[in-house]
Amino acid sequence: MNKANGGDGIPVELFQILKDDAVKELHSICQQIWKTQQWPQDWKRSVFIPIPKKGNAKECSDYHTTTLISHASKVMLKILQARLQQYVNRELPDVPAGFRKGRGTRDQIANIRWIIKKAREFQKNIYFCFIDSAKAFDCVDHNKLWKILKEMGIPDHLTCLLRNLYAGQEATVRTGHGTTDWFQIGKGVYQGYILSPCLFNFYAVYIMRNAGLEEAQTGIKIARRNINNLRYADDITLIAESEEELKSLLMQVKRESEKSWSKSSTFKKRRSWHLVPSLHGK
């Protein structure tokens, strides 16, 4: 079996040579899913492939996981992704850069460089705290996610489709030594899964809103704009003009994160920086 196949075992090459009748059949299946909100069980199965982060991987934490899903299911998932995109554009502020078209790590690096430059120009102290949540994608609570989507105005029909997709999901782990039995999955949005970036962004925005960062007056004020955080996926950079402000922001985010993530997620502070402006503003 091709190792890139999902749970249904159908290779992607088959879809590249489909005739019109087969395309119509796939279209009919997608229409039926949209109408009934029920998914084929094969489309709810995932194959997890552990990939070592470094050469001599011995612990589970030394691996990251890629997810293989049914190639046929990707057609329907792309449709859902397109339907959700308008709500992503409406609900997400400018701060997050991860999983957004035209934005990436370079943009956030450039933003931090610009903030440092402006802080020096205006003779301001500036504090950074770099944090992330371990296993954040794996620890998304499904019931909380559906409530978040409702609060953000996602139509009930889309939410029901997503809920039914995640209900009764199964996975197996495939390694060079063989494949495990199928097991049930009750939480998380998987890295490498088509809808995961979109759903994770909704979840993360909700946490930051509840933490009060969007309304907070803390942060560095440049050109009449208050900036207290930058984000890329599950990595967060908090920004403040004093140590006390930074601690306050950190505790707000930590408190809300612990309420929203499942218990197996770990809130981690990576590093803090304090930059003092030079006497000459350089």
Coordinates of C-alpha atoms in Angstrom, one line a residue:
M1 CA 0.0 0.0 0.0
N2 CA 1.2 3.5 -0.8
K3 CA 2.3 5.1 2.4
A4 CA 0.7 8.4 1.4
N5 CA -2.8 6.9 1.4
G6 CA -5.4 7.8 4.0
G7 CA -7.7 5.5 6.0
D8 CA -9.6 4.3 2.9
G9 CA -6.4 3.1 1.2
I10 CA -7.3 4.8 -2.1
P11 CA -4.2 6.4 -3.7
V12 CA -4.2 10.0 -5.0
E13 CA -3.2 8.7 -8.5
L14 CA -6.7 7.3 -8.9
F15 CA -8.3 10.7 -8.6
Q16 CA -5.9 12.1 -11.3
I17 CA -7.3 9.7 -13.9
L18 CA -11.0 9.9 -13.0
K19 CA -13.5 9.9 -15.9
D20 CA -16.5 12.2 -16.0
D21 CA -18.9 9.5 -14.5
A22 CA -16.6 9.0 -11.5
V23 CA -16.4 12.8 -11.0
K24 CA -20.2 13.0 -11.0
E25 CA -20.4 10.2 -8.5
L26 CA -18.0 12.1 -6.1
H27 CA -20.0 15.3 -6.6
S28 CA -23.2 13.4 -5.7
I29 CA -21.5 12.1 -2.5
C30 CA -20.5 15.6 -1.5
Q31 CA -24.0 16.8 -2.2
Q32 CA -25.5 14.1 0.0
I33 CA -23.1 14.9 2.8
W34 CA -24.1 18.6 2.6
K35 CA -27.7 17.7 2.7
T36 CA -27.7 15.0 5.4
Q37 CA -24.7 16.3 7.4
Q38 CA -23.5 12.7 7.7
W39 CA -20.1 11.6 6.7
P40 CA -18.8 8.2 5.4
Q41 CA -16.9 6.5 8.2
D42 CA -13.8 6.1 5.8
W43 CA -13.7 9.9 5.6
K44 CA -13.5 10.1 9.4
R45 CA -10.5 7.9 9.6
S46 CA -6.9 9.3 9.8
V47 CA -3.5 7.7 9.7
F48 CA -0.9 9.3 12.0
I49 CA 2.7 9.1 10.8
P50 CA 5.3 10.0 13.5
I51 CA 8.3 11.9 12.1
P52 CA 11.4 12.4 14.2
K53 CA 12.3 16.0 14.9
K54 CA 16.0 15.0 15.2
G55 CA 18.2 12.1 14.3
N56 CA 18.2 10.1 17.5
A57 CA 14.6 10.3 18.6
K58 CA 13.8 8.1 21.6
E59 CA 10.8 9.8 23.4
C60 CA 7.4 10.6 22.0
S61 CA 8.2 14.3 22.4
D62 CA 11.0 13.8 19.9
Y63 CA 8.5 13.3 17.1
H64 CA 5.9 15.4 15.4
T65 CA 3.0 13.9 13.6
T66 CA 1.6 14.3 10.1
T67 CA -1.9 13.2 9.4
L68 CA -3.0 11.3 6.3
I69 CA -6.7 11.4 5.4
S70 CA -8.9 10.0 2.6
H71 CA -8.1 11.8 -0.6
A72 CA -11.8 11.8 -1.6
S73 CA -12.7 13.6 1.6
K74 CA -10.4 16.5 0.7
V75 CA -12.9 17.6 -1.9
M76 CA -15.6 18.2 0.7
L77 CA -13.2 19.6 3.2
K78 CA -12.0 22.2 0.7
I79 CA -15.7 23.2 0.2
L80 CA -16.1 23.7 4.0
Q81 CA -12.8 25.6 4.1
A82 CA -14.0 28.0 1.5
R83 CA -17.3 28.5 3.3
L84 CA -15.5 29.2 6.6
Q85 CA -13.0 31.6 5.0
Q86 CA -15.4 34.6 5.0
Y87 CA -15.8 34.2 8.7
V88 CA -12.1 33.9 9.3
N89 CA -11.6 37.2 7.4
R90 CA -14.3 38.9 9.5
E91 CA -13.4 37.6 12.9
L92 CA -9.6 37.5 12.9
P93 CA -7.8 40.7 13.8
D94 CA -4.6 41.8 12.2
V95 CA -2.4 40.3 14.9
P96 CA -2.4 36.6 14.0
A97 CA -0.2 35.7 11.0
G98 CA -0.2 31.9 11.1
F99 CA -2.3 30.0 8.5
R100 CA -3.4 33.2 6.7
K101 CA -2.9 33.9 3.0
G102 CA -0.1 36.4 2.4
R103 CA 1.2 36.3 5.9
G104 CA 3.9 34.3 7.6
T105 CA 6.8 34.3 10.0
R106 CA 8.7 36.9 8.0
D107 CA 5.8 39.4 8.6
Q108 CA 5.9 38.9 12.4
I109 CA 9.7 39.2 12.4
A110 CA 9.4 42.4 10.4
N111 CA 6.8 43.7 12.9
I112 CA 9.0 43.0 15.9
R113 CA 11.9 44.8 14.2
W114 CA 9.7 47.8 13.4
I115 CA 8.4 47.9 17.0
I116 CA 11.9 47.8 18.4
K117 CA 12.9 50.6 15.9
K118 CA 10.0 52.8 16.9
A119 CA 10.6 52.1 20.6
R120 CA 14.1 53.4 20.3
E121 CA 13.0 56.3 18.2
F122 CA 10.6 57.4 20.9
Q123 CA 12.9 56.5 23.7
K124 CA 10.6 53.8 25.2
N125 CA 11.4 50.8 27.3
I126 CA 10.1 47.6 25.7
Y127 CA 9.5 44.2 27.2
F128 CA 8.8 41.0 25.2
C129 CA 7.6 37.6 26.4
F130 CA 7.6 34.7 24.0
I131 CA 5.2 31.9 24.9
D132 CA 3.5 28.9 23.4
S133 CA 1.2 26.1 24.5
A134 CA 2.6 22.6 24.2
K135 CA 0.3 20.2 22.3
A136 CA -2.1 23.1 21.6
F137 CA -3.5 21.6 18.4
D138 CA -4.0 18.2 20.1
C139 CA -5.8 19.6 23.1
V140 CA -8.6 21.6 21.5
D141 CA -11.8 20.8 23.3
H142 CA -14.5 19.9 20.7
N143 CA -17.5 20.9 22.7
K144 CA -15.9 24.3 23.5
L145 CA -15.0 24.7 19.8
W146 CA -18.6 24.3 18.7
K147 CA -19.7 26.9 21.2
I148 CA -17.0 29.3 19.9
L149 CA -18.1 28.8 16.3
K150 CA -21.7 29.6 17.4
E151 CA -20.5 32.8 19.2
M152 CA -18.6 33.9 16.2
G153 CA -21.7 33.6 14.0
I154 CA -20.8 30.5 12.0
P155 CA -24.1 29.1 10.5
D156 CA -25.5 26.1 12.4
H157 CA -25.4 24.0 9.2
L158 CA -21.6 24.4 8.9
T159 CA -21.1 23.8 12.7
C160 CA -23.3 20.6 12.5
L161 CA -21.3 19.3 9.5
L162 CA -18.1 19.9 11.5
R163 CA -19.5 18.4 14.7
N164 CA -20.6 15.2 12.8
L165 CA -17.2 15.0 11.1
Y166 CA -15.3 15.0 14.4
A167 CA -17.9 12.7 16.2
G168 CA -16.6 9.1 16.1
Q169 CA -13.3 9.9 14.4
E170 CA -10.8 7.1 14.4
A171 CA -7.1 6.9 13.8
T172 CA -4.2 4.5 13.5
V173 CA -0.5 5.0 13.9
R174 CA 1.7 3.8 11.0
T175 CA 5.5 3.3 11.5
G176 CA 8.2 1.3 9.8
H177 CA 7.4 -1.5 12.3
G178 CA 3.7 -1.8 11.3
T179 CA 0.3 -0.2 12.0
T180 CA -1.7 -0.1 15.2
D181 CA -5.4 -1.0 15.6
W182 CA -7.9 1.7 15.0
F183 CA -8.7 3.8 18.1
Q184 CA -11.2 6.6 18.9
I185 CA -10.3 10.3 19.1
G186 CA -12.1 12.7 21.4
K187 CA -10.2 15.9 21.1
G188 CA -7.8 18.0 19.1
V189 CA -7.5 19.4 15.6
Y190 CA -4.7 17.6 13.8
Q191 CA -1.7 19.3 12.3
G192 CA -1.7 18.7 8.6
Y193 CA -5.5 18.4 8.4
I194 CA -7.1 20.7 5.9
L195 CA -9.6 22.4 8.3
S196 CA -7.3 22.5 11.4
P197 CA -5.6 25.9 10.8
C198 CA -8.9 27.6 10.3
L199 CA -10.5 26.0 13.4
F200 CA -7.4 26.6 15.5
N201 CA -7.4 30.3 14.6
F202 CA -11.0 30.6 15.8
Y203 CA -10.2 28.9 19.0
A204 CA -7.1 31.0 19.6
V205 CA -8.8 34.3 18.8
Y206 CA -11.6 33.4 21.3
I207 CA -9.0 32.8 24.1
M208 CA -7.2 36.1 23.4
R209 CA -10.5 38.0 23.4
N210 CA -11.5 36.5 26.7
A211 CA -8.1 37.3 28.1
G212 CA -8.9 40.9 27.3
L213 CA -5.9 41.7 25.2
E214 CA -7.9 43.4 22.4
E215 CA -9.3 45.9 24.8
A216 CA -6.3 46.2 27.1
Q217 CA -4.6 49.6 27.2
T218 CA -1.3 47.9 28.1
G219 CA 1.4 47.5 25.5
I220 CA 3.5 49.8 23.5
K221 CA 1.8 52.8 21.9
I222 CA 3.1 53.8 18.5
A223 CA 1.4 56.2 16.0
R224 CA -1.8 56.2 18.1
R225 CA -2.0 52.4 18.0
N226 CA -1.7 50.1 21.0
I227 CA 0.2 46.9 20.3
N228 CA 0.4 44.3 23.1
N229 CA 0.7 41.0 21.2
L230 CA 1.7 39.3 18.0
R231 CA 0.8 35.7 17.1
Y232 CA 1.8 32.9 14.8
A233 CA -0.2 29.7 15.2
D234 CA 0.2 28.7 18.9
D235 CA 3.2 31.0 19.4
I236 CA 2.4 34.3 21.2
T237 CA 4.6 37.3 21.7
L238 CA 3.5 39.7 24.4
I239 CA 4.7 43.3 24.3
A240 CA 4.7 45.9 27.1
E241 CA 6.4 49.0 28.3
S242 CA 7.1 47.8 31.8
E243 CA 7.7 44.6 33.7
E244 CA 4.5 44.9 35.6
E245 CA 2.5 45.4 32.5
L246 CA 4.1 42.3 30.9
K247 CA 3.4 40.2 34.0
S248 CA -0.2 41.3 33.9
L249 CA -0.6 40.4 30.2
L250 CA 1.1 37.0 30.8
M251 CA -1.2 36.1 33.7
Q252 CA -4.3 37.1 31.7
V253 CA -3.3 34.9 28.8
K254 CA -2.2 32.0 31.1
R255 CA -5.5 32.1 33.1
E256 CA -7.7 32.0 30.0
S257 CA -5.5 29.4 28.3
E258 CA -5.8 27.1 31.2
K259 CA -9.6 27.4 31.2
S260 CA -9.8 26.8 27.4
W261 CA -7.3 24.0 26.7
S262 CA -7.7 20.5 27.9
K263 CA -5.5 19.5 30.9
S264 CA -2.8 17.8 28.9
S265 CA -1.9 21.1 27.2
T266 CA 1.0 23.0 28.9
F267 CA 1.4 26.7 28.9
K268 CA 5.1 27.6 28.5
K269 CA 7.0 30.8 28.8
R270 CA 10.0 30.5 26.5
R271 CA 11.9 33.7 27.1
S272 CA 11.6 37.3 28.1
W273 CA 13.5 40.3 26.7
H274 CA 13.9 43.8 28.0
L275 CA 15.3 46.3 25.6
V276 CA 16.5 49.7 26.9
P277 CA 16.6 52.6 24.5
S278 CA 20.0 54.2 23.9
L279 CA 20.6 57.7 25.0
H280 CA 20.8 58.8 21.4
G281 CA 17.8 56.9 20.2
K282 CA 19.8 54.5 18.0

